[in-house]
PDB file of C-alpha atoms in Angstrom:
ATOM      1  CA  MET S  11      58.947 126.810  99.320  1.00 50.00           C
ATOM      2  CA  HIS S  12      58.324 128.832 102.201  1.00 75.00           C
ATOM      3  CA  SER S  13      55.156 129.872 102.089  1.00 81.00           C
ATOM      4  CA  PHE S  14      52.019 129.565  99.838  1.00 84.00           C
ATOM      5  CA  GLY S  15      52.716 132.857  97.545  1.00 88.00           C
ATOM      6  CA  TYR S  16      56.337 131.685  97.187  1.00 89.00           C
ATOM      7  CA  ARG S  17      54.646 128.112  95.939  1.00 89.00           C
ATOM      8  CA  ALA S  18      51.892 129.780  93.834  1.00 91.00           C
ATOM      9  CA  ASN S  19      54.929 131.825  92.404  1.00 93.00           C
ATOM     10  CA  ALA S  20      56.692 128.764  91.144  1.00 92.00           C
ATOM     11  CA  LEU S  21      54.071 126.920  89.965  1.00 93.00           C
ATOM     12  CA  LEU S  22      53.110 129.718  87.530  1.00 94.00           C
ATOM     13  CA  THR S  23      56.223 130.225  86.249  1.00 95.00           C
ATOM     14  CA  PHE S  24      57.148 126.935  85.444  1.00 95.00           C
ATOM     15  CA  SER S  25      53.527 126.039  84.215  1.00 95.00           C
ATOM     16  CA  LEU S  26      53.996 129.227  81.683  1.00 96.00           C
ATOM     17  CA  THR S  27      57.465 128.205  80.583  1.00 96.00           C
ATOM     18  CA  ILE S  28      56.414 124.734  79.711  1.00 95.00           C
ATOM     19  CA  LEU S  29      53.917 125.942  77.861  1.00 95.00           C
ATOM     20  CA  ALA S  30      55.975 128.019  75.894  1.00 95.00           C
ATOM     21  CA  LEU S  31      58.060 124.764  75.291  1.00 95.00           C
ATOM     22  CA  MET S  32      55.061 122.809  74.274  1.00 94.00           C
ATOM     23  CA  CYS S  33      54.354 125.493  71.421  1.00 94.00           C
ATOM     24  CA  VAL S  34      57.812 125.785  70.372  1.00 94.00           C
ATOM     25  CA  ILE S  35      57.653 121.874  69.951  1.00 94.00           C
ATOM     26  CA  ALA S  36      53.944 122.058  67.801  1.00 93.00           C
ATOM     27  CA  SER S  37      55.897 124.428  65.650  1.00 93.00           C
ATOM     28  CA  VAL S  38      58.541 122.131  64.821  1.00 92.00           C
ATOM     29  CA  SER S  39      56.178 119.711  64.335  1.00 91.00           C
ATOM     30  CA  ASP S  40      54.889 120.917  61.334  1.00 89.00           C
ATOM     31  CA  ASN S  41      57.999 120.518  59.579  1.00 89.00           C
ATOM     32  CA  PHE S  42      57.286 116.436  59.443  1.00 90.00           C
ATOM     33  CA  ASN S  43      53.950 117.347  57.163  1.00 87.00           C
ATOM     34  CA  THR S  44      54.477 116.270  53.627  1.00 89.00           C
ATOM     35  CA  ILE S  45      52.543 118.552  51.255  1.00 89.00           C
ATOM     36  CA  THR S  46      50.714 117.401  47.819  1.00 92.00           C
ATOM     37  CA  PRO S  47      49.113 120.768  46.496  1.00 92.00           C
ATOM     38  CA  THR S  48      47.488 120.716  43.346  1.00 93.00           C
ATOM     39  CA  ALA S  49      46.132 123.605  41.224  1.00 93.00           C
ATOM     40  CA  THR S  50      44.985 124.339  37.768  1.00 93.00           C
ATOM     41  CA  VAL S  51      43.790 128.053  36.290  1.00 94.00           C
ATOM     42  CA  LYS S  52      42.303 128.494  33.626  1.00 93.00           C
ATOM     43  CA  VAL S  53      41.773 131.819  31.790  1.00 93.00           C
ATOM     44  CA  LEU S  54      37.847 131.911  30.661  1.00 93.00           C
ATOM     45  CA  ASN S  55      37.764 135.305  29.102  1.00 91.00           C
ATOM     46  CA  ILE S  56      40.070 138.412  28.350  1.00 92.00           C
ATOM     47  CA  ASN S  57      37.356 141.170  29.210  1.00 92.00           C
ATOM     48  CA  ARG S  58      39.352 144.185  28.684  1.00 91.00           C
ATOM     49  CA  PHE S  59      42.829 144.890  27.555  1.00 92.00           C
ATOM     50  CA  THR S  60      43.330 148.669  26.891  1.00 91.00           C
ATOM     51  CA  LYS S  61      46.176 151.136  27.159  1.00 91.00           C
ATOM     52  CA  LYS S  62      45.530 153.454  30.424  1.00 90.00           C
ATOM     53  CA  SER S  63      45.123 157.583  29.632  1.00 91.00           C
ATOM     54  CA  ASN S  64      48.802 157.597  31.510  1.00 91.00           C
ATOM     55  CA  GLY S  65      50.039 155.021  28.979  1.00 89.00           C
ATOM     56  CA  ASP S  66      49.805 151.972  31.163  1.00 91.00           C
ATOM     57  CA  ASP S  67      48.463 148.722  30.224  1.00 91.00           C
ATOM     58  CA  GLU S  68      45.445 147.215  31.780  1.00 92.00           C
ATOM     59  CA  VAL S  69      43.823 143.736  31.510  1.00 93.00           C
ATOM     60  CA  GLY S  70      40.467 142.560  33.018  1.00 93.00           C
ATOM     61  CA  VAL S  71      40.380 138.601  33.104  1.00 94.00           C
ATOM     62  CA  THR S  72      37.776 136.233  34.134  1.00 95.00           C
ATOM     63  CA  LEU S  73      39.708 133.039  35.887  1.00 94.00           C
ATOM     64  CA  ASP S  74      38.555 129.490  36.884  1.00 95.00           C
ATOM     65  CA  ILE S  75      40.858 128.589  39.587  1.00 94.00           C
ATOM     66  CA  SER S  76      40.614 124.908  40.991  1.00 94.00           C
ATOM     67  CA  ALA S  77      43.107 123.689  43.749  1.00 94.00           C
ATOM     68  CA  ASN S  78      43.056 121.256  46.509  1.00 94.00           C
ATOM     69  CA  LEU S  79      45.006 122.838  49.167  1.00 93.00           C
ATOM     70  CA  GLN S  80      44.158 120.090  52.205  1.00 93.00           C
ATOM     71  CA  SER S  81      47.649 118.527  52.828  1.00 93.00           C
ATOM     72  CA  LEU S  82      48.880 122.060  53.639  1.00 93.00           C
ATOM     73  CA  PHE S  83      46.916 122.108  56.871  1.00 93.00           C
ATOM     74  CA  THR S  84      48.261 120.445  60.267  1.00 92.00           C
ATOM     75  CA  TRP S  85      46.866 120.529  64.011  1.00 92.00           C
ATOM     76  CA  ASN S  86      48.846 123.755  64.198  1.00 93.00           C
ATOM     77  CA  THR S  87      47.303 125.612  61.360  1.00 93.00           C
ATOM     78  CA  LYS S  88      45.053 128.843  61.904  1.00 94.00           C
ATOM     79  CA  GLN S  89      44.678 129.630  58.210  1.00 94.00           C
ATOM     80  CA  VAL S  90      46.440 129.554  55.196  1.00 95.00           C
ATOM     81  CA  PHE S  91      46.326 132.429  52.991  1.00 96.00           C
ATOM     82  CA  VAL S  92      46.532 132.050  49.169  1.00 95.00           C
ATOM     83  CA  PHE S  93      46.997 134.633  45.990  1.00 95.00           C
ATOM     84  CA  LEU S  94      47.366 134.059  42.310  1.00 95.00           C
ATOM     85  CA  ALA S  95      49.753 136.435  40.963  1.00 95.00           C
ATOM     86  CA  ALA S  96      50.147 136.663  36.839  1.00 94.00           C
ATOM     87  CA  GLU S  97      54.301 136.606  36.545  1.00 94.00           C
ATOM     88  CA  TYR S  98      56.189 138.022  33.209  1.00 94.00           C
ATOM     89  CA  SER S  99      59.175 139.966  32.211  1.00 93.00           C
ATOM     90  CA  THR S 100      59.502 143.049  30.348  1.00 91.00           C
ATOM     91  CA  PRO S 101      62.522 145.257  28.965  1.00 90.00           C
ATOM     92  CA  LYS S 102      61.925 147.789  31.938  1.00 88.00           C
ATOM     93  CA  ASN S 103      61.479 144.851  34.275  1.00 90.00           C
ATOM     94  CA  PRO S 104      63.048 141.622  34.298  1.00 92.00           C
ATOM     95  CA  LEU S 105      60.166 140.318  36.715  1.00 94.00           C
ATOM     96  CA  ASN S 106      57.053 141.417  37.315  1.00 94.00           C
ATOM     97  CA  GLN S 107      54.529 140.179  40.094  1.00 95.00           C
ATOM     98  CA  VAL S 108      50.796 141.204  39.848  1.00 94.00           C
ATOM     99  CA  SER S 109      48.761 140.054  42.274  1.00 95.00           C
ATOM    100  CA  LEU S 110      45.236 139.200  40.560  1.00 95.00           C
ATOM    101  CA  TRP S 111      43.151 137.250  43.235  1.00 95.00           C
ATOM    102  CA  ASP S 112      43.588 136.098  47.097  1.00 94.00           C
ATOM    103  CA  GLY S 113      41.350 134.256  49.561  1.00 94.00           C
ATOM    104  CA  ILE S 114      41.843 133.008  53.146  1.00 95.00           C
ATOM    105  CA  ILE S 115      40.982 129.541  53.944  1.00 95.00           C
ATOM    106  CA  PRO S 116      39.725 129.153  57.476  1.00 94.00           C
ATOM    107  CA  VAL S 117      39.107 125.316  57.560  1.00 93.00           C
ATOM    108  CA  LYS S 118      40.769 122.469  55.860  1.00 92.00           C
ATOM    109  CA  GLU S 119      37.466 121.255  54.275  1.00 92.00           C
ATOM    110  CA  ASP S 120      37.411 124.826  52.278  1.00 91.00           C
ATOM    111  CA  ALA S 121      40.875 123.965  50.659  1.00 91.00           C
ATOM    112  CA  HIS S 122      39.506 122.190  47.871  1.00 93.00           C
ATOM    113  CA  PHE S 123      37.889 124.662  46.048  1.00 93.00           C
ATOM    114  CA  SER S 124      36.948 125.552  42.235  1.00 94.00           C
ATOM    115  CA  ILE S 125      35.808 129.375  41.760  1.00 94.00           C
ATOM    116  CA  LYS S 126      35.246 131.663  38.459  1.00 95.00           C
ATOM    117  CA  THR S 127      36.013 134.605  39.090  1.00 93.00           C
ATOM    118  CA  LYS S 128      37.022 138.084  37.724  1.00 93.00           C
ATOM    119  CA  ASN S 129      40.597 139.495  39.043  1.00 92.00           C
ATOM    120  CA  LYS S 130      40.068 140.891  42.339  1.00 93.00           C
ATOM    121  CA  TYR S 131      43.187 143.337  41.936  1.00 94.00           C
ATOM    122  CA  LYS S 132      43.834 145.365  38.901  1.00 93.00           C
ATOM    123  CA  PHE S 133      46.496 144.032  36.000  1.00 93.00           C
ATOM    124  CA  VAL S 134      48.073 147.233  35.062  1.00 93.00           C
ATOM    125  CA  ASP S 135      51.654 146.974  34.274  1.00 91.00           C
ATOM    126  CA  GLN S 136      54.361 149.981  34.537  1.00 90.00           C
ATOM    127  CA  GLY S 137      54.274 151.254  31.035  1.00 87.00           C
ATOM    128  CA  SER S 138      53.012 149.208  27.761  1.00 88.00           C
ATOM    129  CA  ASN S 139      54.759 145.983  27.489  1.00 87.00           C
ATOM    130  CA  LEU S 140      51.748 143.491  27.938  1.00 88.00           C
ATOM    131  CA  ARG S 141      50.860 143.138  24.058  1.00 88.00           C
ATOM    132  CA  GLY S 142      51.657 139.495  22.807  1.00 90.00           C
ATOM    133  CA  ARG S 143      53.650 138.869  26.106  1.00 90.00           C
ATOM    134  CA  ASP S 144      53.946 135.319  27.737  1.00 92.00           C
ATOM    135  CA  PHE S 145      53.151 134.961  31.363  1.00 93.00           C
ATOM    136  CA  ASN S 146      53.057 132.522  34.272  1.00 93.00           C
ATOM    137  CA  LEU S 147      50.116 132.331  37.029  1.00 94.00           C
ATOM    138  CA  THR S 148      51.595 131.353  40.399  1.00 95.00           C
ATOM    139  CA  LEU S 149      49.782 130.276  43.102  1.00 95.00           C
ATOM    140  CA  HIS S 150      51.176 131.228  46.070  1.00 95.00           C
ATOM    141  CA  TRP S 151      50.455 130.370  49.639  1.00 95.00           C
ATOM    142  CA  HIS S 152      51.481 130.862  53.487  1.00 95.00           C
ATOM    143  CA  VAL S 153      49.893 128.673  55.633  1.00 94.00           C
ATOM    144  CA  MET S 154      49.803 130.570  59.121  1.00 94.00           C
ATOM    145  CA  PRO S 155      50.308 128.875  62.395  1.00 94.00           C
ATOM    146  CA  LYS S 156      48.376 129.063  65.509  1.00 94.00           C
ATOM    147  CA  THR S 157      52.051 129.132  67.106  1.00 93.00           C
ATOM    148  CA  GLY S 158      55.178 129.500  65.532  1.00 91.00           C
ATOM    149  CA  LYS S 159      57.114 129.438  62.290  1.00 91.00           C
ATOM    150  CA  MET S 160      55.031 130.848  58.881  1.00 93.00           C
ATOM    151  CA  PHE S 161      55.716 128.698  55.890  1.00 92.00           C
ATOM    152  CA  ALA S 162      55.154 130.173  52.504  1.00 93.00           C
ATOM    153  CA  ASP S 163      55.663 128.495  48.923  1.00 93.00           C
ATOM    154  CA  LYS S 164      54.554 128.389  45.593  1.00 94.00           C
ATOM    155  CA  LEU S 165      53.015 126.591  42.614  1.00 94.00           C
ATOM    156  CA  VAL S 166      54.038 127.704  38.990  1.00 94.00           C
ATOM    157  CA  LEU S 167      51.510 127.564  36.141  1.00 94.00           C
ATOM    158  CA  PRO S 168      53.419 128.227  33.025  1.00 92.00           C
ATOM    159  CA  GLY S 169      51.761 128.834  29.190  1.00 91.00           C
ATOM    160  CA  PHE S 170      49.648 131.759  29.411  1.00 92.00           C
ATOM    161  CA  ARG S 171      49.647 134.929  26.499  1.00 92.00           C
ATOM    162  CA  LEU S 172      48.039 138.027  26.209  1.00 91.00           C
ATOM    163  CA  PRO S 173      46.727 139.175  22.987  1.00 89.00           C
ATOM    164  CA  GLU S 174      48.481 140.701  20.197  1.00 88.00           C
ATOM    165  CA  PHE S 175      45.942 143.930  20.051  1.00 85.00           C
ATOM    166  CA  TYR S 176      44.068 145.577  22.247  1.00 83.00           C
ATOM    167  CA  ARG S 177      39.923 144.882  22.662  1.00 81.00           C
TER     168      ARG S 177
ATOM    169  CA  MET A  30      54.843 122.517 106.297  1.00 71.00           C
ATOM    170  CA  ASP A  31      58.196 121.670 107.349  1.00 77.00           C
ATOM    171  CA  TRP A  32      61.318 121.317 105.530  1.00 80.00           C
ATOM    172  CA  GLN A  33      60.559 117.530 104.065  1.00 82.00           C
ATOM    173  CA  GLY A  34      56.937 118.464 103.027  1.00 82.00           C
ATOM    174  CA  GLN A  35      58.460 121.399 101.280  1.00 85.00           C
ATOM    175  CA  LYS A  36      60.928 119.520  99.214  1.00 87.00           C
ATOM    176  CA  VAL A  37      58.534 117.326  98.604  1.00 87.00           C
ATOM    177  CA  ALA A  38      55.755 119.780  97.298  1.00 88.00           C
ATOM    178  CA  GLU A  39      58.759 121.187  95.254  1.00 89.00           C
ATOM    179  CA  GLN A  40      59.078 117.773  93.501  1.00 91.00           C
ATOM    180  CA  LEU A  41      55.347 116.881  93.135  1.00 90.00           C
ATOM    181  CA  MET A  42      54.477 120.648  91.644  1.00 92.00           C
ATOM    182  CA  GLN A  43      57.797 119.847  88.840  1.00 93.00           C
ATOM    183  CA  ILE A  44      56.808 116.296  87.769  1.00 94.00           C
ATOM    184  CA  MET A  45      53.260 116.748  87.619  1.00 93.00           C
ATOM    185  CA  LEU A  46      53.462 119.518  85.417  1.00 94.00           C
ATOM    186  CA  VAL A  47      56.037 117.962  83.130  1.00 95.00           C
ATOM    187  CA  VAL A  48      53.759 114.793  83.171  1.00 94.00           C
ATOM    188  CA  PHE A  49      50.692 116.556  82.364  1.00 95.00           C
ATOM    189  CA  ALA A  50      52.469 118.732  79.428  1.00 94.00           C
ATOM    190  CA  VAL A  51      53.587 115.393  78.129  1.00 95.00           C
ATOM    191  CA  ALA A  52      50.167 113.648  78.119  1.00 94.00           C
ATOM    192  CA  ALA A  53      48.515 117.147  76.647  1.00 95.00           C
ATOM    193  CA  PHE A  54      50.849 117.088  73.781  1.00 94.00           C
ATOM    194  CA  ILE A  55      50.325 113.628  72.824  1.00 94.00           C
ATOM    195  CA  THR A  56      47.078 113.660  73.216  1.00 94.00           C
ATOM    196  CA  GLY A  57      46.950 117.149  71.238  1.00 93.00           C
ATOM    197  CA  TYR A  58      49.374 115.594  68.010  1.00 92.00           C
ATOM    198  CA  VAL A  59      47.633 111.847  68.182  1.00 92.00           C
ATOM    199  CA  LEU A  60      43.878 113.684  67.617  1.00 92.00           C
ATOM    200  CA  GLY A  61      44.442 116.876  65.817  1.00 88.00           C
ATOM    201  CA  SER A  62      43.458 119.042  67.971  1.00 89.00           C
ATOM    202  CA  PHE A  63      45.564 122.125  69.205  1.00 92.00           C
ATOM    203  CA  GLN A  64      42.485 123.312  71.548  1.00 92.00           C
ATOM    204  CA  LEU A  65      42.342 119.901  73.358  1.00 93.00           C
ATOM    205  CA  MET A  66      45.819 119.939  74.058  1.00 94.00           C
ATOM    206  CA  LEU A  67      45.189 123.621  76.006  1.00 94.00           C
ATOM    207  CA  TYR A  68      42.402 122.056  77.712  1.00 94.00           C
ATOM    208  CA  VAL A  69      44.259 118.951  79.058  1.00 94.00           C
ATOM    209  CA  TYR A  70      47.141 121.174  80.234  1.00 95.00           C
ATOM    210  CA  ALA A  71      44.790 123.713  81.852  1.00 95.00           C
ATOM    211  CA  GLY A  72      43.308 121.239  83.402  1.00 95.00           C
ATOM    212  CA  GLY A  73      46.829 119.656  84.831  1.00 94.00           C
ATOM    213  CA  VAL A  74      47.733 123.062  85.685  1.00 95.00           C
ATOM    214  CA  LEU A  75      44.467 123.669  87.845  1.00 95.00           C
ATOM    215  CA  LEU A  76      45.069 119.876  89.519  1.00 94.00           C
ATOM    216  CA  THR A  77      48.818 120.365  90.224  1.00 93.00           C
ATOM    217  CA  THR A  78      47.755 124.119  92.052  1.00 92.00           C
ATOM    218  CA  LEU A  79      44.827 122.115  94.285  1.00 92.00           C
ATOM    219  CA  ILE A  80      47.641 119.321  95.429  1.00 90.00           C
ATOM    220  CA  THR A  81      51.001 121.221  95.674  1.00 89.00           C
ATOM    221  CA  ILE A  82      50.032 124.958  96.839  1.00 87.00           C
ATOM    222  CA  PRO A  83      47.750 124.461  99.945  1.00 85.00           C
ATOM    223  CA  ASN A  84      48.835 123.497 103.128  1.00 82.00           C
ATOM    224  CA  TRP A  85      47.845 119.893 103.393  1.00 83.00           C
ATOM    225  CA  PRO A  86      48.587 117.814 106.585  1.00 81.00           C
ATOM    226  CA  PHE A  87      50.516 115.177 104.695  1.00 80.00           C
ATOM    227  CA  PHE A  88      53.315 117.656 104.482  1.00 80.00           C
ATOM    228  CA  ASN A  89      53.543 118.069 107.920  1.00 80.00           C
ATOM    229  CA  ARG A  90      54.688 114.741 108.676  1.00 79.00           C
ATOM    230  CA  HIS A  91      58.002 115.525 109.970  1.00 78.00           C
ATOM    231  CA  PRO A  92      57.112 118.338 112.146  1.00 78.00           C
ATOM    232  CA  LEU A  93      59.709 120.559 113.794  1.00 77.00           C
ATOM    233  CA  LYS A  94      60.215 120.406 117.292  1.00 79.00           C
ATOM    234  CA  TRP A  95      60.161 123.535 118.860  1.00 80.00           C
ATOM    235  CA  LEU A  96      61.119 124.466 122.124  1.00 77.00           C
ATOM    236  CA  ASP A  97      58.810 124.657 124.647  1.00 81.00           C
ATOM    237  CA  PRO A  98      58.374 128.397 126.005  1.00 79.00           C
ATOM    238  CA  ARG A  99      58.470 127.320 129.597  1.00 81.00           C
ATOM    239  CA  GLU A 100      62.059 125.740 129.156  1.00 76.00           C
ATOM    240  CA  ALA A 101      63.433 128.782 127.217  1.00 74.00           C
ATOM    241  CA  GLU A 102      62.332 130.730 130.243  1.00 78.00           C
ATOM    242  CA  LYS A 103      65.065 128.638 132.416  1.00 78.00           C
ATOM    243  CA  HIS A 104      67.796 129.434 129.533  1.00 78.00           C
ATOM    244  CA  PRO A 105      67.854 133.285 128.971  1.00 76.00           C
ATOM    245  CA  LYS A 106      69.221 134.665 125.579  1.00 79.00           C
ATOM    246  CA  PRO A 107      73.009 135.537 126.231  1.00 80.00           C
ATOM    247  CA  GLN A 108      73.935 139.323 125.580  1.00 80.00           C
ATOM    248  CA  VAL A 109      75.718 140.484 123.139  1.00 81.00           C
ATOM    249  CA  VAL A 110      78.789 142.655 124.601  1.00 77.00           C
ATOM    250  CA  ALA A 111      78.506 145.579 122.176  1.00 71.00           C
ATOM    251  CA  SER A 112      81.990 147.056 122.383  1.00 65.00           C
ATOM    252  CA  SER A 113      83.361 143.843 121.372  1.00 58.00           C
ATOM    253  CA  VAL A 114      81.585 143.589 118.201  1.00 56.00           C
ATOM    254  CA  SER A 115      82.298 146.976 117.068  1.00 56.00           C
ATOM    255  CA  LYS A 116      86.279 146.044 117.504  1.00 56.00           C
ATOM    256  CA  LYS A 117      85.693 142.910 115.229  1.00 55.00           C
ATOM    257  CA  LYS A 118      83.943 145.359 112.590  1.00 55.00           C
ATOM    258  CA  SER A 119      86.825 147.567 112.826  1.00 53.00           C
ATOM    259  CA  ASN A 120      89.452 145.010 112.065  1.00 53.00           C
ATOM    260  CA  LYS A 121      87.505 143.559 109.424  1.00 53.00           C
ATOM    261  CA  LYS A 122      87.835 146.871 106.945  1.00 51.00           C
TER     262      LYS A 122
END
């Protein structure tokens, strides 16, 4: 504390250290949030179900996705990244996860939504295993914080089945 | 600033920053706004800067008594004998 510059330096480093500590505590406070997300997905139509020229199956679907993810938001949330994946198992792969749709929710108000959409990304199998296949549609979310740890979780919605024959 | 003032300035800086940090965090958490927490803290840092960094008079309440220059002339600084100093140094080696 002998000179102006000395005091200014001490204040600067101390204030920044305390700021870092505040951000850590803010991130820790996210653990106290109890989440109650809800979601339902309906397959409205299977628009396309063919075998491509390279031998892989491809499906085109129209989905009705409604969800309420408002409880995921805290004061330390920047945005929530949500995506819907089709999950199934085949003789070749025990678990296949194909992302069909995703979105970014920047504010809490937008987290209660209902949309009808075609699949944003292609639903293609490795091979030709999709006829009559049972699959789950799993809604995954990543809660991205302003500072600190990111939380990721999912909600499994089982009970979907692809047709026996190509359309 | 005098010695006492330096100590007071340092303590004041540390206490003020911690108090503002706690107040900012509680405000932000209760009102649910991360941005508000940062604004309150930034205001606190600015206030602390204004109070503890400049050389305010209240930091100089116990000023050091430097020797008056005319008094110093009457008592000249003793001359250091160079040979005895170098002997001491070689002994220490």
